[in-house]
Amino acid sequence: MNELNMKLQGKDQFVYDMYTNVRAFKPKLTLFSR
């Protein structure tokens, strides 16, 4: 989760890049919740 947080707070982030990072993180979150 910290990795996602760092990516979202980086400078010069475009909305598409943030959306891609969140979308890529969702499957990881599902795995962690099991």
Tab-separated table of N, CA and C in Angstrom:
chain	number	residue	atom	x	y	z
A	1	MET	N	0.828	-1.184	0.000
A	1	MET	CA	0.000	0.000	0.000
A	1	MET	C	0.875	1.250	0.000
A	2	ASN	N	2.000	1.189	0.678
A	2	ASN	CA	2.910	2.320	0.710
A	2	ASN	C	3.437	2.632	-0.689
A	3	GLU	N	3.678	1.601	-1.471
A	3	GLU	CA	4.165	1.800	-2.840
A	3	GLU	C	3.141	2.583	-3.664
A	4	LEU	N	1.878	2.230	-3.546
A	4	LEU	CA	0.817	2.949	-4.259
A	4	LEU	C	0.749	4.386	-3.778
A	5	ASN	N	0.832	4.598	-2.494
A	5	ASN	CA	0.794	5.938	-1.925
A	5	ASN	C	1.913	6.800	-2.496
A	6	MET	N	3.114	6.257	-2.566
A	6	MET	CA	4.250	7.011	-3.099
A	6	MET	C	4.051	7.343	-4.578
A	7	LYS	N	3.494	6.409	-5.335
A	7	LYS	CA	3.250	6.657	-6.759
A	7	LYS	C	2.207	7.750	-6.962
A	8	LEU	N	1.166	7.745	-6.129
A	8	LEU	CA	0.099	8.730	-6.296
A	8	LEU	C	0.529	10.123	-5.863
A	9	GLN	N	1.503	10.224	-4.968
A	9	GLN	CA	1.952	11.519	-4.483
A	9	GLN	C	3.131	12.076	-5.269
A	10	GLY	N	3.606	11.349	-6.266
A	10	GLY	CA	4.748	11.808	-7.048
A	10	GLY	C	4.430	13.069	-7.833
A	11	LYS	N	5.472	13.806	-8.168
A	11	LYS	CA	5.287	15.038	-8.930
A	11	LYS	C	4.992	14.718	-10.385
A	12	ASP	N	4.318	15.664	-11.040
A	12	ASP	CA	4.012	15.586	-12.469
A	12	ASP	C	3.250	14.320	-12.835
A	13	GLN	N	2.276	13.962	-12.015
A	13	GLN	CA	1.455	12.780	-12.281
A	13	GLN	C	0.237	13.182	-13.112
A	14	PHE	N	-0.022	12.440	-14.154
A	14	PHE	CA	-1.230	12.639	-14.934
A	14	PHE	C	-2.332	11.756	-14.357
A	15	VAL	N	-3.569	12.162	-14.550
A	15	VAL	CA	-4.702	11.416	-14.012
A	15	VAL	C	-4.701	9.996	-14.557
A	16	TYR	N	-4.373	9.841	-15.833
A	16	TYR	CA	-4.348	8.503	-16.423
A	16	TYR	C	-3.331	7.616	-15.714
A	17	ASP	N	-2.161	8.167	-15.380
A	17	ASP	CA	-1.133	7.392	-14.678
A	17	ASP	C	-1.610	6.989	-13.287
A	18	MET	N	-2.278	7.907	-12.593
A	18	MET	CA	-2.795	7.586	-11.266
A	18	MET	C	-3.857	6.498	-11.359
A	19	TYR	N	-4.739	6.615	-12.345
A	19	TYR	CA	-5.786	5.614	-12.542
A	19	TYR	C	-5.174	4.248	-12.839
A	20	THR	N	-4.142	4.218	-13.663
A	20	THR	CA	-3.468	2.966	-14.000
A	20	THR	C	-2.844	2.339	-12.762
A	21	ASN	N	-2.226	3.150	-11.921
A	21	ASN	CA	-1.619	2.634	-10.693
A	21	ASN	C	-2.668	2.053	-9.752
A	22	VAL	N	-3.790	2.727	-9.605
A	22	VAL	CA	-4.858	2.229	-8.728
A	22	VAL	C	-5.449	0.949	-9.300
A	23	ARG	N	-5.664	0.931	-10.614
A	23	ARG	CA	-6.235	-0.257	-11.259
A	23	ARG	C	-5.300	-1.456	-11.118
A	24	ALA	N	-3.996	-1.235	-11.196
A	24	ALA	CA	-3.032	-2.322	-11.041
A	24	ALA	C	-2.961	-2.799	-9.589
A	25	PHE	N	-3.274	-1.917	-8.650
A	25	PHE	CA	-3.192	-2.267	-7.235
A	25	PHE	C	-4.395	-3.089	-6.769
A	26	LYS	N	-5.534	-2.938	-7.428
A	26	LYS	CA	-6.751	-3.625	-6.981
A	26	LYS	C	-6.596	-5.140	-6.893
A	27	PRO	N	-5.991	-5.828	-7.865
A	27	PRO	CA	-5.807	-7.287	-7.704
A	27	PRO	C	-4.896	-7.642	-6.528
A	28	LYS	N	-3.891	-6.820	-6.273
A	28	LYS	CA	-3.008	-7.065	-5.125
A	28	LYS	C	-3.800	-6.958	-3.828
A	29	LEU	N	-4.685	-5.989	-3.764
A	29	LEU	CA	-5.501	-5.801	-2.571
A	29	LEU	C	-6.395	-7.011	-2.330
A	30	THR	N	-6.927	-7.570	-3.392
A	30	THR	CA	-7.748	-8.773	-3.276
A	30	THR	C	-6.931	-9.933	-2.723
A	31	LEU	N	-5.705	-10.068	-3.194
A	31	LEU	CA	-4.845	-11.144	-2.698
A	31	LEU	C	-4.498	-10.955	-1.224
A	32	PHE	N	-4.238	-9.712	-0.823
A	32	PHE	CA	-3.878	-9.443	0.569
A	32	PHE	C	-5.044	-9.690	1.515
A	33	SER	N	-6.270	-9.513	1.030
A	33	SER	CA	-7.427	-9.651	1.914
A	33	SER	C	-7.777	-11.109	2.197
A	34	ARG	N	-7.200	-12.031	1.453
A	34	ARG	CA	-7.501	-13.457	1.657
A	34	ARG	C	-6.750	-14.029	2.815
